[in-house]
CSV table of C-alpha atoms and ligand atoms in Angstrom, one decimal:
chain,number,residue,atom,x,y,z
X,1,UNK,CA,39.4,-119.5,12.0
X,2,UNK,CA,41.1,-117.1,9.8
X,3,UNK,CA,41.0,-117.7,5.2
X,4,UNK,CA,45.0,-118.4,6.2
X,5,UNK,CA,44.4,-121.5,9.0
X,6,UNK,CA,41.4,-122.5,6.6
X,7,UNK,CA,43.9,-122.9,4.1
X,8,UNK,CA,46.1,-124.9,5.9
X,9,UNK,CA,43.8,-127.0,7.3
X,10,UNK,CA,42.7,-128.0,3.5
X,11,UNK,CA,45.9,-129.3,3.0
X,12,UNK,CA,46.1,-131.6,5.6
X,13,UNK,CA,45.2,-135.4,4.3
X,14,UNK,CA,42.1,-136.4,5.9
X,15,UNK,CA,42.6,-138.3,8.8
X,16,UNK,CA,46.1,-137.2,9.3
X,17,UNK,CA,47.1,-135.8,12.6
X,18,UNK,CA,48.3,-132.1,13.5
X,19,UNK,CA,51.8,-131.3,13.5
X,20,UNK,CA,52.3,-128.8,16.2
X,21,UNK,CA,56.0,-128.4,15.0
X,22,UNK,CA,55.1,-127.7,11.2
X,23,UNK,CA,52.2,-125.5,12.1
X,24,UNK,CA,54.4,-123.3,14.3
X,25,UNK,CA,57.1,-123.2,11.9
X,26,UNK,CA,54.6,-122.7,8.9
X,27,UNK,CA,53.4,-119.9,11.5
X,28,UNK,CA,56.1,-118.2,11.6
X,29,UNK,CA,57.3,-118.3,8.3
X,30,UNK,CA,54.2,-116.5,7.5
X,31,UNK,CA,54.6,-113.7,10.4
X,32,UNK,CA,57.7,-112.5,8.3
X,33,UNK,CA,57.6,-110.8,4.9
X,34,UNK,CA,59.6,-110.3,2.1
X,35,UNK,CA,62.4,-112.7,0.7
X,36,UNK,CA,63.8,-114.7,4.1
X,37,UNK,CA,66.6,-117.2,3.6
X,38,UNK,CA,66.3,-120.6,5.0
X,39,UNK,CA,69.2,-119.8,7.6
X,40,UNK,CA,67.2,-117.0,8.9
X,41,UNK,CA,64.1,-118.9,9.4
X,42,UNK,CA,66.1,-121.6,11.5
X,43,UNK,CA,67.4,-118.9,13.5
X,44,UNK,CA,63.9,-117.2,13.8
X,45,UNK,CA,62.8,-120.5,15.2
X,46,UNK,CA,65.7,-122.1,16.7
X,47,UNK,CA,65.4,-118.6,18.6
X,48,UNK,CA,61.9,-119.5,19.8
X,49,UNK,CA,62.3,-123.5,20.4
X,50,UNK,CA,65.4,-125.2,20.2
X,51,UNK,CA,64.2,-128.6,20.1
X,52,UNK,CA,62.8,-128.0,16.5
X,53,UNK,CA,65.7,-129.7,14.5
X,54,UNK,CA,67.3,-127.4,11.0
X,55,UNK,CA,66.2,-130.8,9.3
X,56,UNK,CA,62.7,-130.5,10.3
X,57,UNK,CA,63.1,-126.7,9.6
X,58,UNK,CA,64.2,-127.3,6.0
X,59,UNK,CA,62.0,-130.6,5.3
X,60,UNK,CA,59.1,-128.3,6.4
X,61,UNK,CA,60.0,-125.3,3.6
X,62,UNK,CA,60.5,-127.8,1.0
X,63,UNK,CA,56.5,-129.0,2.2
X,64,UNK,CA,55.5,-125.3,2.2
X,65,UNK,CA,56.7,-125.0,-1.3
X,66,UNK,CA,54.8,-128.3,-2.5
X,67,UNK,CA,51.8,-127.5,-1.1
X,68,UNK,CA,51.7,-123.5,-2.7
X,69,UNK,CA,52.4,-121.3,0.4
X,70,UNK,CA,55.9,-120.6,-0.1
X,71,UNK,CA,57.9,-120.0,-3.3
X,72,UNK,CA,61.7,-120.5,-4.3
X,73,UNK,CA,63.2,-117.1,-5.5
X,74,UNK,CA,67.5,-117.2,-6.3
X,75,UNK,CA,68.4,-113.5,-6.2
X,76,UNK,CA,71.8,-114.9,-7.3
X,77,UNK,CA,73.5,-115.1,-4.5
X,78,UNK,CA,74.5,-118.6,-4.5
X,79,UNK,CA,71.5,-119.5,-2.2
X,80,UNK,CA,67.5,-119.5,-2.0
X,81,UNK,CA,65.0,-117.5,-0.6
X,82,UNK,CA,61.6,-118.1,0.0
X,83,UNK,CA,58.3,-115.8,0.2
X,84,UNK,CA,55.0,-116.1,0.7
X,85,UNK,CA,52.7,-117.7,-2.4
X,86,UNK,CA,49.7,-117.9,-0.5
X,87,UNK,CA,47.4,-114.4,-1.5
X,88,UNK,CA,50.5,-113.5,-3.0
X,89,UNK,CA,50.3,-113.0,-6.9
X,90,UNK,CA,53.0,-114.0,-9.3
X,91,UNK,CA,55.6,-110.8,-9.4
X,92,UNK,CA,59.0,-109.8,-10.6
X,93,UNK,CA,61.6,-108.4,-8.7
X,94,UNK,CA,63.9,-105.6,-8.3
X,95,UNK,CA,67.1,-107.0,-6.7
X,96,UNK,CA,69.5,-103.9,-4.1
X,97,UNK,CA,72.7,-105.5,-4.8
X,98,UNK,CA,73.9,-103.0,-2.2
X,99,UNK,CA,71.6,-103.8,1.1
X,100,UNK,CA,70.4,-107.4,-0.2
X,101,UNK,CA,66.9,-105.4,0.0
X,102,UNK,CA,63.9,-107.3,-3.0
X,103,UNK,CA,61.1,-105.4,-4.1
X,104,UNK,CA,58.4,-106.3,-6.3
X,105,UNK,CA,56.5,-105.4,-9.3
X,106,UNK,CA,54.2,-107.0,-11.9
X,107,UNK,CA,53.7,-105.5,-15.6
X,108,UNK,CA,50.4,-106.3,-17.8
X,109,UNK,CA,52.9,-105.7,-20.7
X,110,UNK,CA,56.0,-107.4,-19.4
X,111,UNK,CA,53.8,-110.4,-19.5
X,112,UNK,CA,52.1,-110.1,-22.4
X,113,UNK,CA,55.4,-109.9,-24.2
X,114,UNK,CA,56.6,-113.2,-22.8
X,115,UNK,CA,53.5,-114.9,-24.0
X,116,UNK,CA,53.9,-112.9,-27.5
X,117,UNK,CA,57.7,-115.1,-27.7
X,118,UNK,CA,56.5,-118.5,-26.2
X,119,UNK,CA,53.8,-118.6,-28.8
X,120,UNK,CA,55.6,-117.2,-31.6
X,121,UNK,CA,58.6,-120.0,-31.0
X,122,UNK,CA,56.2,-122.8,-30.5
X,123,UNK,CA,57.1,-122.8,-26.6
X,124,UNK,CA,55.3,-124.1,-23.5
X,125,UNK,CA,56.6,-121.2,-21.0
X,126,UNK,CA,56.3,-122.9,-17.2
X,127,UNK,CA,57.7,-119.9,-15.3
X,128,UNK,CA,59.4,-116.8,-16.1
X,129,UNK,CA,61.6,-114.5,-13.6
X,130,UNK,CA,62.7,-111.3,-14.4
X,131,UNK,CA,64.6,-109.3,-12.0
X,132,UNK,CA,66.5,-105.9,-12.1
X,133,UNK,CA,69.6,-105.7,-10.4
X,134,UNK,CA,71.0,-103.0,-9.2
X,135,UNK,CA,71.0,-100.5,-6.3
X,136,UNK,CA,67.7,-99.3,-4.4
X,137,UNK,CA,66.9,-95.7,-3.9
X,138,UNK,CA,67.9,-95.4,0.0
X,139,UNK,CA,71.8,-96.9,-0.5
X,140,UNK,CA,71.8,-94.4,-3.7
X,141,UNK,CA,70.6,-91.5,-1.8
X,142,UNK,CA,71.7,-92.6,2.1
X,143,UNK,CA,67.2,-91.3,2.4
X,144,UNK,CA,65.8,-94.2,4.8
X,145,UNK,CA,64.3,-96.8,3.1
X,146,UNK,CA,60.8,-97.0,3.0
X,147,UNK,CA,58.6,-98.9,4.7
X,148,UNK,CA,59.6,-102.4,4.2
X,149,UNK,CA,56.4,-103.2,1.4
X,150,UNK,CA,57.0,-106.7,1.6
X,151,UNK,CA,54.0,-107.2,3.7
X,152,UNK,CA,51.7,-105.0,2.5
X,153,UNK,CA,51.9,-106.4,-1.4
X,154,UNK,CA,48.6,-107.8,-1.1
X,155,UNK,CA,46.9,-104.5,-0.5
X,156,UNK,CA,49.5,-102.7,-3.0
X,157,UNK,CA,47.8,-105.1,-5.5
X,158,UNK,CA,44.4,-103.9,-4.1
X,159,UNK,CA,44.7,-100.7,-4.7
X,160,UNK,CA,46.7,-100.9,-8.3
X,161,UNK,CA,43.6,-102.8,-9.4
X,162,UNK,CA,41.2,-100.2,-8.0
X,163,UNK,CA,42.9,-97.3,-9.6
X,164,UNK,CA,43.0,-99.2,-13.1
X,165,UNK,CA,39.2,-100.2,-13.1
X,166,UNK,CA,38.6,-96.7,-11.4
X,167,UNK,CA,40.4,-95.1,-14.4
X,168,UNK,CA,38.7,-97.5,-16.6
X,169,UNK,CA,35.2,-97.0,-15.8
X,170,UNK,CA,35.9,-93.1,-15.7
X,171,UNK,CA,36.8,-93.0,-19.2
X,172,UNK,CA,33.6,-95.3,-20.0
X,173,UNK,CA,31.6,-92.8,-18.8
X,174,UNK,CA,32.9,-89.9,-20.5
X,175,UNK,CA,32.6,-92.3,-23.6
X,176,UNK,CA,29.2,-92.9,-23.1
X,177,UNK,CA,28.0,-89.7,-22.1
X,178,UNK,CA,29.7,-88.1,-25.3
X,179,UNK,CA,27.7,-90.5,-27.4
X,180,UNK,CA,24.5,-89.8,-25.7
X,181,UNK,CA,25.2,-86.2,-26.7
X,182,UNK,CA,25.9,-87.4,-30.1
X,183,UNK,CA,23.7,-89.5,-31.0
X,184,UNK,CA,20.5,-88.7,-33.0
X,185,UNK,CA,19.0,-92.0,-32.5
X,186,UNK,CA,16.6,-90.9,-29.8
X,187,UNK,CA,16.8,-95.1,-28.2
X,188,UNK,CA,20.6,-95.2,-28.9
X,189,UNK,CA,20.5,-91.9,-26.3
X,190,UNK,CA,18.7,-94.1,-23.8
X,191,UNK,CA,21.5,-96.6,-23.7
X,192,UNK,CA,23.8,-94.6,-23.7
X,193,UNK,CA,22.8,-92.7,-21.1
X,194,UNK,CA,21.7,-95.8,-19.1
X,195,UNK,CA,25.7,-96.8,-19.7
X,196,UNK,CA,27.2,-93.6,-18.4
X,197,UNK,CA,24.8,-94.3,-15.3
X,198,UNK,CA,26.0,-97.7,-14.8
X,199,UNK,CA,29.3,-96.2,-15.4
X,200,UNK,CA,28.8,-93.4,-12.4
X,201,UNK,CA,27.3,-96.5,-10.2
X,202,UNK,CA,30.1,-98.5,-10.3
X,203,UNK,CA,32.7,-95.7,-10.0
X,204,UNK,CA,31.0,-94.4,-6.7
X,205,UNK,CA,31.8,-98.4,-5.4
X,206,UNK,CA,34.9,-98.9,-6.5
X,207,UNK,CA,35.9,-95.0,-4.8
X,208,UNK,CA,34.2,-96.7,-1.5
X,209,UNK,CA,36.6,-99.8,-1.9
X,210,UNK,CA,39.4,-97.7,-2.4
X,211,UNK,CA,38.5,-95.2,0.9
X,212,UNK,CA,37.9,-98.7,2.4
X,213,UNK,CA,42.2,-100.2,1.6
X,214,UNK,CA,43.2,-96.9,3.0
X,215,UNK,CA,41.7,-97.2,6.1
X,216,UNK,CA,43.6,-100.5,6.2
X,217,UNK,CA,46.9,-98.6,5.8
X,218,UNK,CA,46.7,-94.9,5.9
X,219,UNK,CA,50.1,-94.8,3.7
X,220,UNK,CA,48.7,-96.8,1.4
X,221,UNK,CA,48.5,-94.0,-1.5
X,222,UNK,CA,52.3,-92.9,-0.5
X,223,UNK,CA,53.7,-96.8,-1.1
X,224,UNK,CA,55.2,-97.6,-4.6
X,225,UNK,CA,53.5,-98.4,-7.8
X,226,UNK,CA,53.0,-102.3,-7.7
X,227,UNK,CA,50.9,-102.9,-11.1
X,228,UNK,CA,52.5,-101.6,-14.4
X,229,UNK,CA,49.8,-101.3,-16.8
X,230,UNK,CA,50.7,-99.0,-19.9
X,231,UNK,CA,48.4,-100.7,-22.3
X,232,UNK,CA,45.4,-100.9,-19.9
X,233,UNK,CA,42.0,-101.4,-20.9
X,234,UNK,CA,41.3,-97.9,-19.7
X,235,UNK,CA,43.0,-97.0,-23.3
X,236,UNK,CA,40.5,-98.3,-24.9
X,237,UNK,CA,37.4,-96.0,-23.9
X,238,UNK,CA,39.9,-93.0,-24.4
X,239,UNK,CA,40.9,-94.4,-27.8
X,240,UNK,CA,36.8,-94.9,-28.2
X,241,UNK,CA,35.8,-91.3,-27.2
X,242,UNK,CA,38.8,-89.8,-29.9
X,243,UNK,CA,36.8,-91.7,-32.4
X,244,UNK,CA,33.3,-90.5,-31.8
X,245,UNK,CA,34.4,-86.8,-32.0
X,246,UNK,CA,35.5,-87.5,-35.1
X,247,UNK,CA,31.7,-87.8,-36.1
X,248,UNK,CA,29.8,-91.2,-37.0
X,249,UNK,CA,26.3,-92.3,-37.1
X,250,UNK,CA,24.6,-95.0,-34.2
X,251,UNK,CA,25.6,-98.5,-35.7
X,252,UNK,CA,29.0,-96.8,-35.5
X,253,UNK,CA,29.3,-95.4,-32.3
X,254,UNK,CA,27.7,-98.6,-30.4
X,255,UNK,CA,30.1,-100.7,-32.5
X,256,UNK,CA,33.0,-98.5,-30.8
X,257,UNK,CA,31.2,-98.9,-27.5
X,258,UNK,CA,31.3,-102.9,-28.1
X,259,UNK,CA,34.7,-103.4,-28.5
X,260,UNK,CA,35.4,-100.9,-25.8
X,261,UNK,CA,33.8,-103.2,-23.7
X,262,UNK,CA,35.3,-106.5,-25.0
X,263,UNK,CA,38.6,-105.4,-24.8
X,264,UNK,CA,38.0,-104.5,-21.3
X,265,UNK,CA,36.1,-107.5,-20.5
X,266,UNK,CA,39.2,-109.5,-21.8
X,267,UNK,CA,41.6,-107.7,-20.0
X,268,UNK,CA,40.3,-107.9,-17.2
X,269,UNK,CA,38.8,-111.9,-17.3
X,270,UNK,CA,42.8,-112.8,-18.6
X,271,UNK,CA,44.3,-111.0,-16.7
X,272,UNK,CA,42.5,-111.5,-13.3
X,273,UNK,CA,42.6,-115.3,-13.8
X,274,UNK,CA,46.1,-115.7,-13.7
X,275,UNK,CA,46.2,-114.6,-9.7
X,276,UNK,CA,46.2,-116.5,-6.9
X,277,UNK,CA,43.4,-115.6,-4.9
X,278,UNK,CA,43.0,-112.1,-3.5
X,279,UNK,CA,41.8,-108.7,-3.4
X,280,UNK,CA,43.1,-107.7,-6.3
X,281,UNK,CA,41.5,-111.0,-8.2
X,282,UNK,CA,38.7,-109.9,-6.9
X,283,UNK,CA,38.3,-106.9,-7.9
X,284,UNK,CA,39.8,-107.4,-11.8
X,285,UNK,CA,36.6,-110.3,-11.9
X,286,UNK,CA,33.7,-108.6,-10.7
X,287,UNK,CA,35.2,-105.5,-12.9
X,288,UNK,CA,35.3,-108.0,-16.0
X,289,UNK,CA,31.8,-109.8,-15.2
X,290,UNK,CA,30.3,-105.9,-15.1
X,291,UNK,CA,32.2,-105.2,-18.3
X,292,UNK,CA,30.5,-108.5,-20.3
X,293,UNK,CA,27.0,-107.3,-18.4
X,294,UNK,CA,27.8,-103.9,-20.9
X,295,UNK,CA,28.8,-105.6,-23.6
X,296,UNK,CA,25.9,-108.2,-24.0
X,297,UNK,CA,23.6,-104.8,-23.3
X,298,UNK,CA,25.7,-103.0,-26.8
X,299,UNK,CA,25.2,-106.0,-29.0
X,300,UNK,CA,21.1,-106.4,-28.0
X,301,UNK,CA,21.4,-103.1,-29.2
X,302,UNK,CA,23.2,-103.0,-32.0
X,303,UNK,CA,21.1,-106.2,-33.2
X,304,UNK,CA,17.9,-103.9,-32.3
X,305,UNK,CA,19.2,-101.0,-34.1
X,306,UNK,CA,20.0,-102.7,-37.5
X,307,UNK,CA,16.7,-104.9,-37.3
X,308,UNK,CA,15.2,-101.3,-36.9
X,309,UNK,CA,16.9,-99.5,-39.7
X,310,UNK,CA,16.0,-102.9,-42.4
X,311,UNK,CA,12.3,-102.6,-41.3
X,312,UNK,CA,12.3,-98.8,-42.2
X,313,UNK,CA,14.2,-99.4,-45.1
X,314,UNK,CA,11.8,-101.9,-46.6
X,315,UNK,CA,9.1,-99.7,-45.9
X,316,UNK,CA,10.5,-97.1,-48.1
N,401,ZN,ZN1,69.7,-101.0,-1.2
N,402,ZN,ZN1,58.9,-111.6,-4.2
């Protein structure tokens, strides 16, 4: 049985029986991708098996939306539309007002600005949609559209995810190996050094992952930007390395190298959370468990290095 059957069957109360007529429609609701209208999933099945009835149809998305595998969207044209919630994560949308086309996005920073006004007007935010209307690239420039991405938005989520921990841990190593260059604390040099290691480590697994998603979908690369991330954790180690050329002694430059790594840890733990399971959850928690594995490494230490210098200093 596949994770999407396994799903299902979790849903069912025990003891219940099968519905063959739900599970085919739930079935083929899930073969389609993108934003469908309820109309065209009664024609999609009505088209298959007439004796499923538009009541049963529409009782059985109003069950799908319940129970997490479909969500409502309103585009604003005075009806609903329904996509896939299961493995999907939470997105905004970019609305053709000329073909009726939907495409999707998610921003870090988008999101981190809606939480910056529910908290600072006391509000308990539930849901938030944004959408851009407007007209899509291929009725602009009479180009064919591009493959529909509907369908692939779990793996476009994949591989946003890899390239931002790619980029992150890239500019972790470059931090630490400049502070192993620059330090003059002989056992500061050692972790350091082990970082950068670390750093390369994970880097050659996460470029494995990422040979791996495009396999999956050799176009992969080619497809739209999903993820928006301008203020990505991967500023951090870039912001980090800036200061260290600047020149600073050892408690300094680990202290950089620790809230490098809690920023990123937090980005990555926050921000990871929020998804329904996936890939791309996946990935943003194993990246943020691998971060606090650094960070708890930097503060041992830091703690080492200042019990060190007040030992010396009393010796004095
Ligand atoms: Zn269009
Ligand atoms: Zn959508």
């Amino acid at each position: 049985m596949d994770s999407t059957a396994t799903f299902l069957e979790s849903l069912r109360p025990a003891g219940s029986k099968r519905s063959s007529k739900r599970d085919f429609i739930v079935n083929v609701f899930l073969r389609q991708e993108g934003h469908i209208t309820a109309e065209t999933l009664v024609d999609l099945i009505r088209g298959e098996d007439q004796r499923i009835s538009r009541a049963t149809i529409y009782r059985t998305l109003q069950w799908m939306v319940d129970a997490g595998i479909a969500r409502k969207v309103d585009f604003g044209e005075g009806r609903f539309r329904f996509e896939h919630s299961y493995r999907h994560p939470r997105h905004f949308h970019l609305i053709c007002k000329t073909c009726n086309r939907s495409f999707e996005f998610l921003s870090s920073d988008i999101e981190s600005l809606i939480e910056e006004v529910a908290v600072a007007r006391n509000f308990a935010p539930r849901q938030s949609v944004l959408q851009i209307h407007g007209t899509c690239e291929a009725c602009r420039t009479g180009r064919p559209p591009a493959p529909a991405e509907g369908g692939v938005t779990e793996l476009l989520f994949a591989r946003d995810a890899l390239r931002v921990a790619i980029a992150t841990e890239r500019s972790g190593r470059d931090f630490y190996s400049r502070a192993a260059r620059l330090t003059k604390d002989a056992r500061g040099r050692k972790v350091f050094e082990r970082l950068a290691e670390e750093e390369k480590e994970h880097l050659a697994t996460l470029e494995a992952r990422y040979a791996e998603l495009l396999r999956q979908d050799p176009e992969l690369e080619s497809r739209p930007a999903f993820l928006f991330f301008k203020n990505a954790a991967n500023g951090l180690f870039a912001a980090g390395a800036e200061q260290l050329s600047k020149g600073m002694n050892d408690r300094e430059a680990l202290m950089i190298g620790i809230k490098c790594e809690r920023g990123s840890h937090r980005f990555f733990k926050r921000y990871g959370e929020k998804f329904e399971d996936s890939e791309g959850k996946q990935i943003f928690l194993e990246f943020a468990d691998e971060e606090r594995a650094h960070l708890e490494l930097l503060i041992r230490e830091y703690r080492g290095l200042v019990e060190r210098q007040r030992r010396r200093g009393r010796k004095r």
